Amino acid sequence: MRRVSGRGVFVAPLLALAMLAFAHCAVPTAQAEDVVVLATDGGGTMTVRGTVLDYRGDGLKIEDHTGVARTFPAARVIDIRTPLSPQAEEAERRFAAHQWAEAVPLYQAARNAETRGWVRLRLTARLVRCLDNLGQAEPAGREFVDVLLAADPNTPYFDVCPLPWLPASPDPSLQQAALGWMRSPHPAARLLGAAHLAAGPHAVEARSTLQALTTTAPKPIAQAALVQLDRRDILAASEDTLRSRERLLRDMPRNVRGGGYYLLGTAWAQRQRWEDATACFMRVVILHDDQYRLAARALAEAVRCREKLSDRESAERLRYELTQRFADTPEGEAARAAP
């Protein structure tokens, strides 16, 4: 019988482990199983497993373990779970912790290393949201227009379009970029550019562009253009118009609903309808806190509404929430400094 030395017994398992580790690292992420959750016609959900081949505005294509590929409408996609690189996983953790500045370079590095085109676009969508939450309107807009829209004019990530909802004057660099977007062939880019230019020297062209989009653009973009026009018009709207707009918002894209409810809140507050205003502002805080800066402003406005109602207990509770959830925003800092 051949005798195996102690050294040989030790080396063989090490070699096997090394080969296993190499094989694990060498397997492309795309080969691992993806899990897609889809909405069904009956109001429920269904789960499909396999390898996602593509995800665009016209549908999601997935191949099962037998090699059969199926395509599902993008509107039915609720969630996609897919293996990510360590950098992307860390970026997701930073995103969940609202550490936008730390997440940005991680998403950029993860995108550069990612081989799957549809995942690169997904990481870009996260990057856009981070930049928008940091108040970096121009970089956020460039990522949205130059990457997401350039790859797919009907992008399924329209919900991260970094539309402005709070009063602001674009600096010269953003103004120049917005002019280019407003004159783009892509309706979503025209929407974004016109939204930034709706006040100022290009206001007439911008409002004309928004008005045209309400009748010529695909439905989500047309709805967004309508609500963007409200940024100036809603304060003069009748109560019937406000109620009508509130009903319309329920069927609008998610990012538009957040901005729309904020605008409705300001309109009700102007009329001293503090309860109605509070309800609108709190919808933003509860349902749209991924629009971080907008949610912080909405919560600050909700505090003011409760103070107007002499509801000191609710005002103090909401002010405390503002200092905890939105501590790094101007609204959070002001709440913390309040006597």
mmCIF file of C-alpha atoms in Angstrom:
data_model
loop_
_atom_site.group_PDB
_atom_site.id
_atom_site.type_symbol
_atom_site.label_atom_id
_atom_site.label_comp_id
_atom_site.label_asym_id
_atom_site.label_seq_id
_atom_site.Cartn_x
_atom_site.Cartn_y
_atom_site.Cartn_z
ATOM 1 C CA MET A 1 0.000 0.000 0.000
ATOM 2 C CA ARG A 2 1.265 3.450 -0.909
ATOM 3 C CA ARG A 3 2.017 5.595 2.068
ATOM 4 C CA VAL A 4 0.844 9.194 2.020
ATOM 5 C CA SER A 5 2.961 11.646 3.946
ATOM 6 C CA GLY A 6 1.467 14.108 6.360
ATOM 7 C CA ARG A 7 2.495 16.893 4.039
ATOM 8 C CA GLY A 8 0.652 15.280 1.150
ATOM 9 C CA VAL A 9 -2.476 14.821 3.221
ATOM 10 C CA PHE A 10 -2.378 18.534 4.117
ATOM 11 C CA VAL A 11 -1.627 19.839 0.624
ATOM 12 C CA ALA A 12 -4.384 17.918 -1.136
ATOM 13 C CA PRO A 13 -7.248 19.495 0.843
ATOM 14 C CA LEU A 14 -5.614 22.911 0.458
ATOM 15 C CA LEU A 15 -5.429 22.426 -3.293
ATOM 16 C CA ALA A 16 -9.049 21.312 -3.404
ATOM 17 C CA LEU A 17 -10.142 24.321 -1.372
ATOM 18 C CA ALA A 18 -8.151 26.676 -3.590
ATOM 19 C CA MET A 19 -9.716 25.190 -6.714
ATOM 20 C CA LEU A 20 -13.181 25.482 -5.162
ATOM 21 C CA ALA A 21 -12.564 29.110 -4.204
ATOM 22 C CA PHE A 22 -11.289 29.889 -7.700
ATOM 23 C CA ALA A 23 -14.306 28.227 -9.270
ATOM 24 C CA HIS A 24 -16.629 30.204 -6.997
ATOM 25 C CA CYS A 25 -14.964 33.508 -7.875
ATOM 26 C CA ALA A 26 -14.776 32.690 -11.563
ATOM 27 C CA VAL A 27 -18.495 32.007 -11.975
ATOM 28 C CA PRO A 28 -20.046 35.161 -13.495
ATOM 29 C CA THR A 29 -22.690 36.765 -11.323
ATOM 30 C CA ALA A 30 -25.111 36.502 -14.220
ATOM 31 C CA GLN A 31 -25.025 32.684 -13.972
ATOM 32 C CA ALA A 32 -26.588 32.701 -10.505
ATOM 33 C CA GLU A 33 -30.344 32.441 -10.184
ATOM 34 C CA ASP A 34 -32.427 35.602 -10.342
ATOM 35 C CA VAL A 35 -35.829 35.875 -8.686
ATOM 36 C CA VAL A 36 -38.487 38.097 -10.246
ATOM 37 C CA VAL A 37 -41.735 38.988 -8.473
ATOM 38 C CA LEU A 38 -44.553 39.880 -10.867
ATOM 39 C CA ALA A 39 -48.061 41.239 -10.412
ATOM 40 C CA THR A 40 -50.875 39.017 -11.666
ATOM 41 C CA ASP A 41 -54.114 40.061 -13.321
ATOM 42 C CA GLY A 42 -56.058 39.017 -10.240
ATOM 43 C CA GLY A 43 -54.220 41.412 -7.947
ATOM 44 C CA GLY A 44 -51.815 38.839 -6.524
ATOM 45 C CA THR A 45 -48.178 38.071 -7.230
ATOM 46 C CA MET A 46 -46.185 35.304 -8.874
ATOM 47 C CA THR A 47 -42.493 34.430 -8.691
ATOM 48 C CA VAL A 48 -40.334 33.464 -11.658
ATOM 49 C CA ARG A 49 -36.798 32.096 -11.283
ATOM 50 C CA GLY A 50 -34.011 31.910 -13.816
ATOM 51 C CA THR A 51 -31.526 34.273 -15.450
ATOM 52 C CA VAL A 52 -32.712 37.764 -16.331
ATOM 53 C CA LEU A 53 -31.467 38.511 -19.841
ATOM 54 C CA ASP A 54 -32.745 42.076 -20.101
ATOM 55 C CA TYR A 55 -35.013 44.561 -18.374
ATOM 56 C CA ARG A 56 -36.239 47.531 -20.366
ATOM 57 C CA GLY A 57 -39.330 49.662 -20.701
ATOM 58 C CA ASP A 58 -40.857 47.192 -23.148
ATOM 59 C CA GLY A 59 -40.460 44.212 -20.841
ATOM 60 C CA LEU A 60 -38.354 41.860 -18.751
ATOM 61 C CA LYS A 61 -36.847 38.822 -20.454
ATOM 62 C CA ILE A 62 -35.889 35.853 -18.286
ATOM 63 C CA GLU A 63 -34.542 32.413 -19.191
ATOM 64 C CA ASP A 64 -35.396 29.412 -17.023
ATOM 65 C CA HIS A 65 -33.110 26.473 -16.214
ATOM 66 C CA THR A 66 -34.255 24.597 -19.334
ATOM 67 C CA GLY A 67 -33.154 27.429 -21.619
ATOM 68 C CA VAL A 68 -36.681 28.657 -22.376
ATOM 69 C CA ALA A 69 -36.942 32.462 -22.391
ATOM 70 C CA ARG A 70 -40.105 34.375 -21.558
ATOM 71 C CA THR A 71 -40.884 38.088 -21.654
ATOM 72 C CA PHE A 72 -43.151 39.878 -19.175
ATOM 73 C CA PRO A 73 -44.451 43.468 -19.394
ATOM 74 C CA ALA A 74 -42.322 45.882 -17.387
ATOM 75 C CA ALA A 75 -45.464 47.214 -15.701
ATOM 76 C CA ARG A 76 -45.924 43.837 -14.012
ATOM 77 C CA VAL A 77 -42.449 43.781 -12.437
ATOM 78 C CA ILE A 78 -42.629 44.370 -8.680
ATOM 79 C CA ASP A 79 -39.150 43.293 -7.630
ATOM 80 C CA ILE A 80 -36.003 41.679 -9.000
ATOM 81 C CA ARG A 81 -33.612 39.902 -6.659
ATOM 82 C CA THR A 82 -30.233 39.179 -8.179
ATOM 83 C CA PRO A 83 -26.755 38.444 -6.801
ATOM 84 C CA LEU A 84 -24.627 41.587 -6.599
ATOM 85 C CA SER A 85 -20.930 42.256 -6.193
ATOM 86 C CA PRO A 86 -19.569 43.090 -2.721
ATOM 87 C CA GLN A 87 -19.239 46.749 -3.762
ATOM 88 C CA ALA A 88 -22.848 46.880 -4.895
ATOM 89 C CA GLU A 89 -24.001 45.164 -1.700
ATOM 90 C CA GLU A 90 -22.112 47.733 0.374
ATOM 91 C CA ALA A 91 -23.624 50.532 -1.722
ATOM 92 C CA GLU A 92 -27.083 49.128 -0.989
ATOM 93 C CA ARG A 93 -26.326 49.111 2.739
ATOM 94 C CA ARG A 94 -25.173 52.726 2.573
ATOM 95 C CA PHE A 95 -28.288 53.617 0.586
ATOM 96 C CA ALA A 96 -30.546 52.000 3.189
ATOM 97 C CA ALA A 97 -28.736 53.985 5.902
ATOM 98 C CA HIS A 98 -29.272 57.246 3.950
ATOM 99 C CA GLN A 99 -25.504 57.611 3.543
ATOM 100 C CA TRP A 100 -25.850 58.984 0.036
ATOM 101 C CA ALA A 101 -22.375 60.510 -0.284
ATOM 102 C CA GLU A 102 -20.707 57.243 0.733
ATOM 103 C CA ALA A 103 -22.940 55.227 -1.599
ATOM 104 C CA VAL A 104 -22.147 57.262 -4.737
ATOM 105 C CA PRO A 105 -18.548 56.060 -5.367
ATOM 106 C CA LEU A 106 -19.546 52.507 -4.444
ATOM 107 C CA TYR A 107 -22.339 52.477 -7.025
ATOM 108 C CA GLN A 108 -20.006 53.986 -9.617
ATOM 109 C CA ALA A 109 -17.335 51.349 -8.993
ATOM 110 C CA ALA A 110 -19.889 48.529 -8.946
ATOM 111 C CA ARG A 111 -21.367 49.734 -12.234
ATOM 112 C CA ASN A 112 -17.950 49.883 -13.885
ATOM 113 C CA ALA A 113 -17.222 46.287 -12.857
ATOM 114 C CA GLU A 114 -20.666 44.872 -13.679
ATOM 115 C CA THR A 115 -20.955 42.829 -16.895
ATOM 116 C CA ARG A 116 -24.753 42.591 -17.061
ATOM 117 C CA GLY A 117 -26.217 45.543 -18.934
ATOM 118 C CA TRP A 118 -29.562 45.520 -17.143
ATOM 119 C CA VAL A 119 -27.842 45.500 -13.735
ATOM 120 C CA ARG A 120 -25.644 48.448 -14.765
ATOM 121 C CA LEU A 121 -28.826 50.394 -15.482
ATOM 122 C CA ARG A 122 -30.302 49.344 -12.159
ATOM 123 C CA LEU A 123 -27.193 50.590 -10.349
ATOM 124 C CA THR A 124 -27.414 53.828 -12.328
ATOM 125 C CA ALA A 125 -30.984 54.334 -11.124
ATOM 126 C CA ARG A 126 -29.775 54.032 -7.531
ATOM 127 C CA LEU A 127 -26.954 56.461 -8.304
ATOM 128 C CA VAL A 128 -29.438 59.010 -9.670
ATOM 129 C CA ARG A 129 -31.481 58.810 -6.473
ATOM 130 C CA CYS A 130 -28.362 59.295 -4.324
ATOM 131 C CA LEU A 131 -27.247 62.355 -6.287
ATOM 132 C CA ASP A 132 -30.753 63.816 -6.183
ATOM 133 C CA ASN A 133 -30.954 63.288 -2.422
ATOM 134 C CA LEU A 134 -27.622 65.097 -2.089
ATOM 135 C CA GLY A 135 -29.068 68.074 -3.968
ATOM 136 C CA GLN A 136 -26.736 67.501 -6.934
ATOM 137 C CA ALA A 137 -29.326 68.248 -9.594
ATOM 138 C CA GLU A 138 -27.025 68.470 -12.606
ATOM 139 C CA PRO A 139 -25.064 65.213 -12.037
ATOM 140 C CA ALA A 140 -28.332 63.436 -11.238
ATOM 141 C CA GLY A 141 -29.892 64.764 -14.430
ATOM 142 C CA ARG A 142 -26.894 63.795 -16.540
ATOM 143 C CA GLU A 143 -26.940 60.229 -15.238
ATOM 144 C CA PHE A 144 -30.664 60.009 -15.939
ATOM 145 C CA VAL A 145 -30.497 61.486 -19.449
ATOM 146 C CA ASP A 146 -27.060 60.354 -20.661
ATOM 147 C CA VAL A 147 -27.199 56.824 -19.246
ATOM 148 C CA LEU A 148 -30.754 55.671 -18.508
ATOM 149 C CA LEU A 149 -32.556 57.445 -21.358
ATOM 150 C CA ALA A 150 -29.686 56.904 -23.800
ATOM 151 C CA ALA A 151 -29.915 53.160 -23.151
ATOM 152 C CA ASP A 152 -33.712 53.053 -23.273
ATOM 153 C CA PRO A 153 -35.965 56.078 -23.964
ATOM 154 C CA ASN A 154 -38.798 54.097 -22.340
ATOM 155 C CA THR A 155 -36.704 53.280 -19.277
ATOM 156 C CA PRO A 156 -38.495 51.375 -16.507
ATOM 157 C CA TYR A 157 -36.651 53.678 -14.087
ATOM 158 C CA PHE A 158 -38.667 56.800 -14.844
ATOM 159 C CA ASP A 159 -39.567 56.852 -11.149
ATOM 160 C CA VAL A 160 -36.059 58.144 -10.332
ATOM 161 C CA CYS A 161 -36.257 61.056 -12.788
ATOM 162 C CA PRO A 162 -34.794 63.846 -10.590
ATOM 163 C CA LEU A 163 -37.610 66.345 -11.039
ATOM 164 C CA PRO A 164 -37.411 69.523 -8.944
ATOM 165 C CA TRP A 165 -40.290 70.107 -6.537
ATOM 166 C CA LEU A 166 -38.880 72.631 -4.079
ATOM 167 C CA PRO A 167 -38.306 76.299 -4.955
ATOM 168 C CA ALA A 168 -34.816 76.766 -6.410
ATOM 169 C CA SER A 169 -32.993 78.821 -9.019
ATOM 170 C CA PRO A 170 -30.716 76.731 -11.261
ATOM 171 C CA ASP A 171 -27.096 77.860 -11.367
ATOM 172 C CA PRO A 172 -25.623 78.702 -14.814
ATOM 173 C CA SER A 173 -24.218 75.196 -15.307
ATOM 174 C CA LEU A 174 -27.521 73.483 -14.490
ATOM 175 C CA GLN A 175 -29.384 76.032 -16.590
ATOM 176 C CA GLN A 176 -27.209 75.232 -19.611
ATOM 177 C CA ALA A 177 -27.651 71.490 -19.107
ATOM 178 C CA ALA A 178 -31.412 71.904 -18.677
ATOM 179 C CA LEU A 179 -31.640 73.827 -21.954
ATOM 180 C CA GLY A 180 -30.063 70.876 -23.731
ATOM 181 C CA TRP A 181 -32.427 68.443 -22.041
ATOM 182 C CA MET A 182 -35.479 70.570 -22.860
ATOM 183 C CA ARG A 183 -34.580 70.471 -26.561
ATOM 184 C CA SER A 184 -33.859 66.731 -26.583
ATOM 185 C CA PRO A 185 -35.846 64.310 -28.766
ATOM 186 C CA HIS A 186 -36.677 62.281 -25.638
ATOM 187 C CA PRO A 187 -39.921 63.380 -23.895
ATOM 188 C CA ALA A 188 -38.583 62.468 -20.442
ATOM 189 C CA ALA A 189 -35.498 64.632 -21.015
ATOM 190 C CA ARG A 190 -37.673 67.522 -22.220
ATOM 191 C CA LEU A 191 -39.756 67.149 -19.074
ATOM 192 C CA LEU A 192 -36.698 67.310 -16.819
ATOM 193 C CA GLY A 193 -35.181 70.293 -18.613
ATOM 194 C CA ALA A 194 -38.428 72.269 -18.702
ATOM 195 C CA ALA A 195 -39.080 71.538 -15.027
ATOM 196 C CA HIS A 196 -35.768 73.143 -14.072
ATOM 197 C CA LEU A 197 -36.402 76.164 -16.313
ATOM 198 C CA ALA A 198 -40.076 76.797 -15.486
ATOM 199 C CA ALA A 199 -39.092 79.963 -13.613
ATOM 200 C CA GLY A 200 -36.505 82.414 -14.912
ATOM 201 C CA PRO A 201 -35.419 83.677 -18.330
ATOM 202 C CA HIS A 202 -36.551 80.529 -20.170
ATOM 203 C CA ALA A 203 -39.898 80.228 -18.378
ATOM 204 C CA VAL A 204 -42.072 80.851 -21.449
ATOM 205 C CA GLU A 205 -40.396 78.115 -23.501
ATOM 206 C CA ALA A 206 -40.311 75.788 -20.504
ATOM 207 C CA ARG A 207 -43.990 76.154 -19.690
ATOM 208 C CA SER A 208 -44.881 75.761 -23.360
ATOM 209 C CA THR A 209 -42.842 72.548 -23.414
ATOM 210 C CA LEU A 210 -44.569 71.222 -20.301
ATOM 211 C CA GLN A 211 -47.977 72.107 -21.706
ATOM 212 C CA ALA A 212 -47.207 70.268 -24.952
ATOM 213 C CA LEU A 213 -46.013 67.201 -23.055
ATOM 214 C CA THR A 214 -49.356 66.926 -21.233
ATOM 215 C CA THR A 215 -51.022 66.029 -24.544
ATOM 216 C CA THR A 216 -48.274 64.443 -26.662
ATOM 217 C CA ALA A 217 -46.035 62.438 -24.321
ATOM 218 C CA PRO A 218 -46.560 58.898 -22.988
ATOM 219 C CA LYS A 219 -48.943 58.857 -20.035
ATOM 220 C CA PRO A 220 -46.438 58.859 -17.118
ATOM 221 C CA ILE A 221 -44.526 61.781 -18.628
ATOM 222 C CA ALA A 222 -47.729 63.653 -19.494
ATOM 223 C CA GLN A 223 -48.922 63.248 -15.902
ATOM 224 C CA ALA A 224 -45.600 64.469 -14.544
ATOM 225 C CA ALA A 225 -45.714 67.521 -16.827
ATOM 226 C CA LEU A 226 -49.215 68.342 -15.577
ATOM 227 C CA VAL A 227 -48.093 68.267 -11.947
ATOM 228 C CA GLN A 228 -44.946 70.260 -12.737
ATOM 229 C CA LEU A 229 -47.196 73.008 -14.107
ATOM 230 C CA ASP A 230 -48.878 72.984 -10.692
ATOM 231 C CA ARG A 231 -45.701 74.320 -9.102
ATOM 232 C CA ARG A 232 -46.833 77.793 -10.149
ATOM 233 C CA ASP A 233 -50.544 77.343 -10.778
ATOM 234 C CA ILE A 234 -51.750 75.308 -7.815
ATOM 235 C CA LEU A 235 -51.769 78.150 -5.297
ATOM 236 C CA ALA A 236 -54.431 79.914 -7.390
ATOM 237 C CA ALA A 237 -56.472 76.758 -8.060
ATOM 238 C CA SER A 238 -60.019 76.327 -6.794
ATOM 239 C CA GLU A 239 -60.872 73.844 -4.061
ATOM 240 C CA ASP A 240 -62.606 71.632 -6.640
ATOM 241 C CA THR A 241 -59.402 71.595 -8.695
ATOM 242 C CA LEU A 242 -57.376 70.597 -5.642
ATOM 243 C CA ARG A 243 -59.744 67.720 -4.866
ATOM 244 C CA SER A 244 -59.624 66.630 -8.499
ATOM 245 C CA ARG A 245 -55.835 66.738 -8.518
ATOM 246 C CA GLU A 246 -55.722 64.622 -5.362
ATOM 247 C CA ARG A 247 -57.798 61.938 -7.089
ATOM 248 C CA LEU A 248 -55.580 62.054 -10.183
ATOM 249 C CA LEU A 249 -52.414 61.644 -8.106
ATOM 250 C CA ARG A 250 -53.443 58.138 -7.043
ATOM 251 C CA ASP A 251 -52.874 56.904 -10.603
ATOM 252 C CA MET A 252 -49.624 58.771 -11.241
ATOM 253 C CA PRO A 253 -46.003 57.549 -11.174
ATOM 254 C CA ARG A 254 -44.613 57.176 -7.679
ATOM 255 C CA ASN A 255 -42.066 59.999 -7.890
ATOM 256 C CA VAL A 256 -44.764 62.332 -9.226
ATOM 257 C CA ARG A 257 -47.149 61.457 -6.389
ATOM 258 C CA GLY A 258 -44.588 62.558 -3.802
ATOM 259 C CA GLY A 259 -44.092 65.951 -5.425
ATOM 260 C CA GLY A 260 -47.791 66.309 -6.146
ATOM 261 C CA TYR A 261 -48.815 65.724 -2.539
ATOM 262 C CA TYR A 262 -46.227 68.249 -1.389
ATOM 263 C CA LEU A 263 -47.676 70.874 -3.751
ATOM 264 C CA LEU A 264 -51.210 70.059 -2.590
ATOM 265 C CA GLY A 265 -50.067 70.495 0.992
ATOM 266 C CA THR A 266 -48.729 73.974 0.239
ATOM 267 C CA ALA A 267 -52.011 74.911 -1.455
ATOM 268 C CA TRP A 268 -54.115 73.733 1.500
ATOM 269 C CA ALA A 269 -51.769 75.489 3.923
ATOM 270 C CA GLN A 270 -52.158 78.753 2.016
ATOM 271 C CA ARG A 271 -55.912 78.410 2.547
ATOM 272 C CA GLN A 272 -55.263 77.705 6.248
ATOM 273 C CA ARG A 273 -56.757 74.252 5.840
ATOM 274 C CA TRP A 274 -54.230 72.849 8.277
ATOM 275 C CA GLU A 275 -55.694 69.349 8.633
ATOM 276 C CA ASP A 276 -55.836 68.821 4.868
ATOM 277 C CA ALA A 277 -52.331 70.230 4.538
ATOM 278 C CA THR A 278 -50.987 67.950 7.270
ATOM 279 C CA ALA A 279 -52.495 64.889 5.579
ATOM 280 C CA CYS A 280 -50.805 65.739 2.268
ATOM 281 C CA PHE A 281 -47.430 66.501 3.826
ATOM 282 C CA MET A 282 -47.479 63.307 5.889
ATOM 283 C CA ARG A 283 -48.218 61.242 2.783
ATOM 284 C CA VAL A 284 -44.877 62.440 1.450
ATOM 285 C CA VAL A 285 -43.095 61.626 4.716
ATOM 286 C CA ILE A 286 -44.603 58.159 5.100
ATOM 287 C CA LEU A 287 -44.842 56.948 1.499
ATOM 288 C CA HIS A 288 -42.086 58.848 -0.306
ATOM 289 C CA ASP A 289 -39.191 59.179 2.126
ATOM 290 C CA ASP A 290 -36.816 57.877 -0.550
ATOM 291 C CA GLN A 291 -37.186 61.420 -1.944
ATOM 292 C CA TYR A 292 -35.188 62.460 1.069
ATOM 293 C CA ARG A 293 -34.978 66.237 0.755
ATOM 294 C CA LEU A 294 -38.624 66.518 -0.259
ATOM 295 C CA ALA A 295 -39.733 64.347 2.668
ATOM 296 C CA ALA A 296 -37.696 66.457 5.104
ATOM 297 C CA ARG A 297 -39.328 69.653 3.864
ATOM 298 C CA ALA A 298 -42.770 68.043 4.016
ATOM 299 C CA LEU A 299 -42.224 66.969 7.621
ATOM 300 C CA ALA A 300 -41.117 70.485 8.574
ATOM 301 C CA GLU A 301 -44.296 71.848 6.971
ATOM 302 C CA ALA A 302 -46.374 69.291 8.876
ATOM 303 C CA VAL A 303 -44.831 70.569 12.123
ATOM 304 C CA ARG A 304 -45.862 74.106 11.183
ATOM 305 C CA CYS A 305 -49.415 72.957 10.441
ATOM 306 C CA ARG A 306 -49.758 71.300 13.847
ATOM 307 C CA GLU A 307 -48.448 74.451 15.501
ATOM 308 C CA LYS A 308 -51.074 76.499 13.659
ATOM 309 C CA LEU A 309 -53.692 74.154 15.119
ATOM 310 C CA SER A 310 -52.172 74.609 18.610
ATOM 311 C CA ASP A 311 -51.555 70.861 18.638
ATOM 312 C CA ARG A 312 -48.301 71.141 20.568
ATOM 313 C CA GLU A 313 -48.040 67.450 21.389
ATOM 314 C CA SER A 314 -48.157 66.383 17.734
ATOM 315 C CA ALA A 315 -45.881 69.245 16.713
ATOM 316 C CA GLU A 316 -43.239 68.202 19.244
ATOM 317 C CA ARG A 317 -43.476 64.550 18.246
ATOM 318 C CA LEU A 318 -43.047 65.402 14.561
ATOM 319 C CA ARG A 319 -40.221 67.826 15.334
ATOM 320 C CA TYR A 320 -38.394 65.077 17.207
ATOM 321 C CA GLU A 321 -38.902 62.754 14.224
ATOM 322 C CA LEU A 322 -37.420 65.452 12.006
ATOM 323 C CA THR A 323 -34.266 65.619 14.149
ATOM 324 C CA GLN A 324 -33.870 61.833 14.037
ATOM 325 C CA ARG A 325 -34.801 60.781 10.499
ATOM 326 C CA PHE A 326 -33.575 63.866 8.668
ATOM 327 C CA ALA A 327 -30.810 65.088 10.959
ATOM 328 C CA ASP A 328 -28.442 66.034 8.122
ATOM 329 C CA THR A 329 -30.935 68.234 6.258
ATOM 330 C CA PRO A 330 -31.431 71.983 6.802
ATOM 331 C CA GLU A 331 -34.887 71.189 8.198
ATOM 332 C CA GLY A 332 -33.472 68.666 10.651
ATOM 333 C CA GLU A 333 -30.765 71.063 11.793
ATOM 334 C CA ALA A 334 -33.302 73.862 12.267
ATOM 335 C CA ALA A 335 -35.556 71.573 14.310
ATOM 336 C CA ARG A 336 -32.634 70.552 16.502
ATOM 337 C CA ALA A 337 -31.716 74.202 17.118
ATOM 338 C CA ALA A 338 -35.298 75.215 17.946
ATOM 339 C CA PRO A 339 -35.908 76.138 21.621
#
